[in-house]
Short mmCIF file of C-alpha atoms in Angstrom, two decimals:
data_model
loop_
_atom_site.label_atom_id
_atom_site.label_comp_id
_atom_site.label_asym_id
_atom_site.label_seq_id
_atom_site.Cartn_x
_atom_site.Cartn_y
_atom_site.Cartn_z
CA MET A 1 -76.96 6.80 27.92
CA LYS A 2 -77.30 5.12 24.58
CA GLU A 3 -78.13 8.47 23.02
CA LYS A 4 -75.02 10.05 24.62
CA LEU A 5 -72.83 7.31 23.19
CA GLU A 6 -74.29 7.69 19.70
CA ALA A 7 -73.90 11.48 19.88
CA LEU A 8 -70.32 11.05 21.07
CA LYS A 9 -69.62 8.72 18.14
CA VAL A 10 -71.01 11.17 15.58
CA GLU A 11 -69.06 14.06 17.08
CA ALA A 12 -65.77 12.12 17.30
CA LEU A 13 -65.97 10.70 13.77
CA ALA A 14 -66.74 14.11 12.31
CA LYS A 15 -63.77 15.77 14.03
CA LEU A 16 -61.39 12.89 13.30
CA GLN A 17 -62.35 12.89 9.63
CA GLU A 18 -61.16 16.49 9.30
CA VAL A 19 -57.79 15.97 11.06
CA MET A 20 -54.76 16.89 8.91
CA ASP A 21 -52.06 16.88 11.60
CA PRO A 22 -50.63 13.92 13.59
CA GLN A 23 -50.46 15.94 16.80
CA VAL A 24 -54.13 16.98 16.53
CA LEU A 25 -55.01 13.33 15.92
CA ASN A 26 -53.25 12.29 19.10
CA ASP A 27 -54.98 15.04 21.09
CA LEU A 28 -58.40 13.83 19.89
CA ARG A 29 -57.50 10.24 20.74
CA VAL A 30 -56.75 11.29 24.29
CA LYS A 31 -59.92 13.43 24.40
CA TYR A 32 -62.25 10.60 23.43
CA LEU A 33 -60.45 7.39 24.47
CA GLY A 34 -58.11 8.45 27.25
CA LYS A 35 -58.52 7.48 30.91
CA LYS A 36 -60.21 10.81 31.51
CA GLY A 37 -61.73 10.97 28.06
CA GLU A 38 -65.35 11.57 27.15
CA LEU A 39 -66.12 7.90 26.47
CA THR A 40 -64.83 6.98 29.92
CA GLU A 41 -66.93 9.72 31.51
CA VAL A 42 -70.09 8.37 29.87
CA LEU A 43 -69.35 4.79 30.93
CA ARG A 44 -68.95 5.82 34.55
CA GLY A 45 -72.71 6.24 34.66
CA MET A 46 -73.26 2.53 33.98
CA GLY A 47 -73.34 1.91 37.71
CA GLY A 48 -76.91 3.28 37.86
CA LEU A 49 -78.21 0.98 35.11
CA SER A 50 -80.22 -2.16 35.66
CA ALA A 51 -78.76 -5.60 35.06
CA GLU A 52 -80.72 -5.87 31.80
CA GLU A 53 -79.46 -2.48 30.44
CA ARG A 54 -75.76 -2.95 31.20
CA PRO A 55 -75.02 -5.55 28.46
CA VAL A 56 -76.85 -3.47 25.88
CA ILE A 57 -75.04 -0.25 26.80
CA GLY A 58 -71.72 -2.16 27.02
CA GLN A 59 -72.20 -3.44 23.48
CA VAL A 60 -72.97 0.06 22.19
CA ALA A 61 -69.91 1.46 24.03
CA ASN A 62 -67.67 -1.16 22.39
CA GLN A 63 -69.07 -0.28 18.98
CA VAL A 64 -68.39 3.41 19.57
CA ARG A 65 -64.84 2.68 20.81
CA GLY A 66 -64.21 0.40 17.83
CA ALA A 67 -65.41 3.00 15.31
CA ILE A 68 -63.28 5.73 16.86
CA GLU A 69 -60.17 3.45 17.06
CA GLU A 70 -60.68 2.37 13.44
CA ILE A 71 -60.65 5.90 12.05
CA ILE A 72 -57.72 6.87 14.33
CA GLY A 73 -55.75 3.82 13.07
CA ALA A 74 -56.51 4.67 9.46
CA LYS A 75 -55.42 8.27 9.98
CA GLN A 76 -52.20 7.18 11.73
CA GLU A 77 -51.33 4.85 8.87
CA ALA A 78 -51.99 7.59 6.34
CA PHE A 79 -49.73 9.99 8.24
CA GLN A 80 -46.96 7.36 8.44
CA GLN A 81 -47.15 6.70 4.70
CA GLN A 82 -47.03 10.43 4.04
CA GLU A 83 -43.96 10.80 6.26
CA THR A 84 -42.26 7.87 4.54
CA GLN A 85 -42.90 9.35 1.11
CA GLN A 86 -41.53 12.72 2.19
CA ARG A 87 -38.41 11.07 3.60
CA LEU A 88 -37.87 9.00 0.46
CA GLN A 89 -38.28 12.10 -1.64
CA ALA A 90 -35.74 14.01 0.45
CA GLU A 91 -33.22 11.16 0.64
CA LYS A 92 -33.59 9.61 -2.78
CA VAL A 93 -30.52 8.76 -4.85
CA ASP A 94 -30.47 9.85 -8.45
CA VAL A 95 -29.30 6.68 -10.16
CA THR A 96 -28.92 8.58 -13.43
CA LEU A 97 -25.85 10.44 -12.10
CA PRO A 98 -22.54 9.21 -13.53
CA GLY A 99 -20.60 6.91 -11.20
CA ARG A 100 -17.55 8.06 -9.33
CA ARG A 101 -14.67 6.44 -11.15
CA MET A 102 -12.02 4.81 -8.98
CA GLN A 103 -8.59 6.31 -9.46
CA GLN A 104 -6.28 4.02 -11.35
CA GLY A 105 -3.05 3.31 -9.52
CA GLY A 106 0.42 3.10 -10.94
CA ILE A 107 3.67 1.29 -10.31
CA HIS A 108 6.05 3.04 -7.91
CA PRO A 109 9.16 4.30 -9.74
CA LEU A 110 11.45 2.09 -7.63
CA SER A 111 9.39 -1.01 -8.40
CA ARG A 112 9.36 -0.02 -12.06
CA VAL A 113 13.16 0.31 -12.17
CA VAL A 114 13.63 -3.04 -10.38
CA GLN A 115 11.32 -4.75 -12.90
CA GLU A 116 13.13 -3.14 -15.80
CA ILE A 117 16.56 -4.22 -14.51
CA GLU A 118 15.30 -7.74 -13.83
CA ASP A 119 13.87 -7.98 -17.35
CA ILE A 120 17.19 -6.92 -18.88
CA PHE A 121 19.25 -9.49 -16.98
CA ILE A 122 16.69 -12.28 -17.32
CA GLY A 123 16.96 -11.63 -21.06
CA MET A 124 20.72 -12.28 -20.74
CA GLY A 125 20.14 -15.63 -19.03
CA TYR A 126 20.26 -14.61 -15.38
CA ARG A 127 17.81 -15.73 -12.71
CA VAL A 128 16.55 -13.77 -9.72
CA ALA A 129 17.71 -14.93 -6.28
CA GLU A 130 16.49 -13.60 -2.94
CA GLY A 131 17.53 -13.94 0.69
CA PRO A 132 16.66 -12.78 4.23
CA GLU A 133 16.86 -9.14 5.25
CA VAL A 134 17.93 -10.14 8.77
CA GLU A 135 21.31 -11.71 8.17
CA THR A 136 24.13 -13.30 10.15
CA ASP A 137 27.49 -11.61 10.55
CA TYR A 138 29.06 -14.56 8.75
CA TYR A 139 27.08 -14.18 5.53
CA ASN A 140 27.00 -10.38 5.59
CA PHE A 141 30.72 -9.89 6.26
CA GLU A 142 32.99 -12.84 6.99
CA ALA A 143 32.09 -14.96 3.97
CA LEU A 144 32.61 -11.87 1.80
CA ASN A 145 36.24 -11.47 2.87
CA LEU A 146 35.41 -9.02 5.64
CA PRO A 147 36.62 -10.68 8.86
CA LYS A 148 35.85 -9.19 12.25
CA ASN A 149 37.60 -5.88 12.94
CA HIS A 150 38.19 -5.30 9.21
CA PRO A 151 38.30 -1.51 8.72
CA ALA A 152 35.95 -1.69 5.68
CA ARG A 153 33.13 -2.68 8.05
CA ASP A 154 33.13 0.84 9.48
CA MET A 155 31.94 2.20 6.13
CA GLN A 156 28.60 0.43 6.59
CA ASP A 157 27.81 1.24 10.27
CA SER A 158 25.36 -1.62 10.55
CA PHE A 159 22.11 -2.11 12.50
CA TYR A 160 22.89 -5.05 14.83
CA LEU A 161 20.03 -6.95 16.48
CA THR A 162 22.33 -9.25 18.47
CA ASP A 163 26.08 -9.84 18.46
CA ASP A 164 25.62 -12.09 15.42
CA LEU A 165 22.43 -10.83 13.72
CA LEU A 166 22.03 -7.59 11.80
CA MET A 167 19.92 -5.96 9.12
CA ARG A 168 21.84 -6.79 5.96
CA THR A 169 23.94 -3.95 4.59
CA GLN A 170 24.04 -5.34 1.06
CA THR A 171 22.44 -8.10 -0.98
CA SER A 172 25.85 -9.82 -1.35
CA PRO A 173 24.93 -12.48 1.28
CA VAL A 174 22.49 -13.87 -1.28
CA GLN A 175 25.47 -14.54 -3.54
CA ILE A 176 27.25 -16.63 -0.89
CA ARG A 177 24.07 -18.51 0.00
CA THR A 178 23.48 -19.28 -3.69
CA MET A 179 27.07 -20.42 -4.24
CA GLN A 180 26.90 -22.78 -1.27
CA ALA A 181 23.52 -24.12 -2.42
CA MET A 182 25.02 -24.88 -5.86
CA ASN A 183 27.60 -27.23 -4.26
CA GLY A 184 30.34 -26.18 -6.65
CA GLU A 185 28.26 -26.56 -9.82
CA VAL A 186 28.53 -24.03 -12.66
CA PRO A 187 27.45 -21.86 -14.27
CA VAL A 188 26.11 -19.41 -11.70
CA LYS A 189 24.26 -16.42 -13.16
CA ILE A 190 22.08 -14.55 -10.71
CA ILE A 191 20.92 -11.07 -9.76
CA CYS A 192 19.90 -10.30 -6.18
CA PRO A 193 17.41 -7.45 -5.69
CA GLY A 194 16.22 -6.31 -2.28
CA LYS A 195 16.22 -3.80 0.56
CA VAL A 196 19.39 -3.08 2.54
CA PHE A 197 20.01 -1.05 5.69
CA ARG A 198 22.86 1.22 6.81
CA ARG A 199 23.17 3.84 9.53
CA ASP A 200 23.09 6.85 7.25
CA ASP A 201 21.66 10.25 8.04
CA ASP A 202 18.77 10.98 5.68
CA ASP A 203 19.52 13.71 3.17
CA ALA A 204 18.98 14.33 -0.53
CA THR A 205 21.22 11.41 -1.57
CA HIS A 206 21.31 9.07 1.47
CA SER A 207 18.77 6.96 3.35
CA PHE A 208 19.04 4.43 6.18
CA GLN A 209 17.04 2.05 3.97
CA PHE A 210 17.47 1.69 0.23
CA HIS A 211 17.42 -0.94 -2.53
CA GLN A 212 20.25 -2.76 -4.23
CA ILE A 213 20.56 -5.13 -7.13
CA GLU A 214 23.72 -7.20 -7.25
CA GLY A 215 24.83 -9.67 -9.88
CA LEU A 216 27.10 -12.70 -9.83
CA VAL A 217 28.53 -14.90 -12.56
CA ILE A 218 30.80 -17.90 -11.90
CA GLY A 219 32.15 -20.34 -14.46
CA SER A 220 35.22 -21.46 -16.27
CA ASN A 221 37.49 -18.81 -17.78
CA ILE A 222 35.30 -15.83 -16.76
CA ARG A 223 37.26 -12.65 -17.51
CA MET A 224 37.13 -8.92 -16.92
CA SER A 225 36.11 -8.46 -20.53
CA ASP A 226 32.97 -10.53 -19.83
CA LEU A 227 32.09 -8.13 -17.02
CA LYS A 228 32.61 -5.10 -19.23
CA GLY A 229 30.54 -6.56 -22.06
CA THR A 230 27.71 -7.45 -19.68
CA LEU A 231 27.60 -3.97 -18.17
CA GLN A 232 27.83 -2.35 -21.61
CA GLN A 233 24.79 -4.35 -22.72
CA PHE A 234 22.92 -3.42 -19.55
CA VAL A 235 23.46 0.35 -19.72
CA GLN A 236 22.55 0.51 -23.40
CA GLU A 237 19.23 -1.21 -22.73
CA MET A 238 18.63 0.83 -19.58
CA PHE A 239 19.69 4.30 -20.72
CA GLY A 240 19.77 4.12 -24.50
CA PRO A 241 21.79 2.54 -27.32
CA ASN A 242 24.34 5.38 -27.47
CA THR A 243 25.35 5.03 -23.80
CA ASP A 244 28.96 4.09 -23.11
CA ILE A 245 30.70 2.98 -19.92
CA ARG A 246 33.97 3.84 -18.23
CA LEU A 247 35.80 1.65 -15.67
CA ARG A 248 37.87 3.27 -12.94
CA PRO A 249 40.10 1.31 -10.52
CA SER A 250 38.65 1.03 -7.02
CA PHE A 251 38.68 -1.20 -3.94
CA PHE A 252 36.09 -3.63 -2.61
CA PRO A 253 37.05 -6.41 -0.17
CA PHE A 254 35.02 -9.04 -2.03
CA THR A 255 36.36 -8.37 -5.55
CA GLU A 256 39.88 -8.16 -6.97
CA PRO A 257 40.48 -6.28 -9.18
CA SER A 258 37.63 -3.84 -8.47
CA VAL A 259 36.23 -0.97 -10.52
CA GLU A 260 33.78 1.90 -10.29
CA VAL A 261 31.57 2.01 -13.37
CA ASP A 262 30.44 5.26 -14.97
CA VAL A 263 28.03 5.76 -17.85
CA SER A 264 28.19 8.54 -20.38
CA CYS A 265 25.61 11.17 -19.50
CA PHE A 266 22.43 10.29 -21.37
CA LYS A 267 21.12 13.83 -20.94
CA CYS A 268 23.92 15.75 -22.62
CA GLY A 269 25.54 12.90 -24.56
CA GLY A 270 28.82 13.40 -22.70
CA ASP A 271 29.21 17.10 -23.50
CA GLY A 272 28.75 18.18 -19.88
CA CYS A 273 25.64 19.41 -18.08
CA ARG A 274 24.16 20.02 -14.63
CA LEU A 275 23.21 16.35 -14.23
CA CYS A 276 26.74 15.06 -14.76
CA LYS A 277 28.35 18.12 -13.12
CA GLN A 278 29.98 19.06 -16.45
CA SER A 279 32.04 15.82 -16.43
CA GLY A 280 30.10 13.97 -19.12
CA TRP A 281 29.97 10.86 -16.89
CA LEU A 282 27.63 9.48 -14.22
CA GLU A 283 28.72 6.96 -11.58
CA ILE A 284 26.17 4.15 -11.30
CA LEU A 285 27.71 0.99 -9.81
CA GLY A 286 30.68 -0.92 -8.47
CA ALA A 287 32.00 -4.19 -9.84
CA GLY A 288 34.98 -6.49 -10.10
CA MET A 289 36.26 -10.04 -10.35
CA VAL A 290 35.16 -12.24 -7.44
CA HIS A 291 37.93 -12.44 -4.83
CA PRO A 292 39.51 -15.92 -4.49
CA ASN A 293 38.65 -15.96 -0.77
CA VAL A 294 34.98 -15.41 -1.59
CA LEU A 295 35.07 -18.23 -4.14
CA LYS A 296 36.48 -20.54 -1.46
CA MET A 297 33.82 -19.49 1.04
CA GLY A 298 31.19 -20.30 -1.58
CA GLY A 299 32.61 -23.76 -2.25
CA TYR A 300 34.49 -23.08 -5.49
CA ASP A 301 38.15 -23.73 -6.33
CA PRO A 302 39.65 -20.37 -7.45
CA ALA A 303 42.29 -22.27 -9.43
CA LYS A 304 39.54 -23.83 -11.52
CA TYR A 305 36.76 -21.24 -11.57
CA SER A 306 36.51 -17.47 -11.75
CA GLY A 307 33.69 -14.99 -11.75
CA PHE A 308 32.58 -11.38 -11.64
CA ALA A 309 30.15 -9.46 -9.48
CA PHE A 310 28.52 -6.06 -9.60
CA GLY A 311 26.16 -4.01 -7.44
CA MET A 312 24.01 -0.95 -8.05
CA GLY A 313 21.65 1.20 -6.00
CA VAL A 314 18.13 1.18 -7.40
CA GLU A 315 17.41 4.67 -6.06
CA ARG A 316 20.54 5.98 -7.79
CA ILE A 317 19.45 4.50 -11.12
CA ALA A 318 15.88 5.83 -10.71
CA MET A 319 17.09 9.32 -9.76
CA LEU A 320 19.29 9.50 -12.84
CA LYS A 321 16.71 7.96 -15.17
CA TYR A 322 13.82 10.21 -14.08
CA GLY A 323 15.69 13.35 -13.04
CA ILE A 324 14.76 13.11 -9.33
CA ASP A 325 16.85 15.37 -7.12
CA ASP A 326 16.01 14.02 -3.64
CA ILE A 327 15.96 10.36 -2.57
CA ARG A 328 13.42 11.16 0.15
CA HIS A 329 10.71 11.64 -2.48
CA PHE A 330 10.59 7.85 -2.87
CA TYR A 331 9.50 7.29 0.74
CA ASN A 332 7.33 10.31 1.69
CA ASN A 333 4.03 8.85 0.37
CA ASP A 334 3.42 12.06 -1.57
CA MET A 335 0.69 11.21 -4.10
CA SER A 336 1.55 14.21 -6.26
CA PHE A 337 5.04 12.71 -6.71
CA VAL A 338 3.89 9.14 -7.37
CA LYS A 339 1.21 10.23 -9.86
CA GLN A 340 3.90 11.70 -12.12
CA PHE A 341 4.98 8.14 -12.98
CA LYS A 342 1.52 6.78 -13.73
CA GLY A 343 2.02 6.74 -17.47
CA VAL A 344 5.79 6.30 -17.56
#
């Protein structure tokens, strides 16, 4: 039996040494070491051995098993290393390739226009004031000389959340809140940027949500000429030094007198073109002297103080400044549109 075991060892080691395939290696493992393998078959004959021979043959059998398992383990490790190397070779990353550069973002044209307008008025001594977008009926209408059932309310078709709360239709409530917070002190010089909401059908020039910037000045002996000079300075810095303004009589419940403000067309210089519809003028904002009732609501004596206010749509300014023909471009998340303003 000892000779059979030695012969089995020589045969197994010779065949295992030549193995070049993991599957063949596994088949040989089963052939020699499996439950029905050749080593097991030899050991089944140990029952006919004497008590003195069994330990000797058992020791030889363990040596044979150990030698076979050792070469099988070495081969398995070699195959695993080979597989790992092949996988690393197939999946390797070439670190010499240039990196993928992140795209640089840009400021949205509406944000850019708001910043530009704020910079202009801050340079004239104004400060920026903000207020809530969900507003009370009192601040949005009543304190601005628009009592309940006033026909001018219909022009704004508001989004009401309750009988007394609505999405603000203008940033004018910030003016009243600021006036009341000042407790009658002067001067007041603020601009109020922010989103406003009105029940408009979306089209090329209207949106249910848009942006406004309003301004308010209150002090002693504030006159209409101060308003005109302020707006003249603004449009020249915004649209160019040769831009002029034109005031046309209008009506707003919170100002008296009230005006619509036009600027000379900065594209054609006032000669008439497609942008200004051959008129030479572009309408950009509304303004006027603060109504005495609004001054009272804000805590100011109209016999002692006066003021002016103005309001402009940011989208309107941006559309004119950049030649945009549809307000919906601002909100459609179209990257091809936004990227045009990256370097502006």
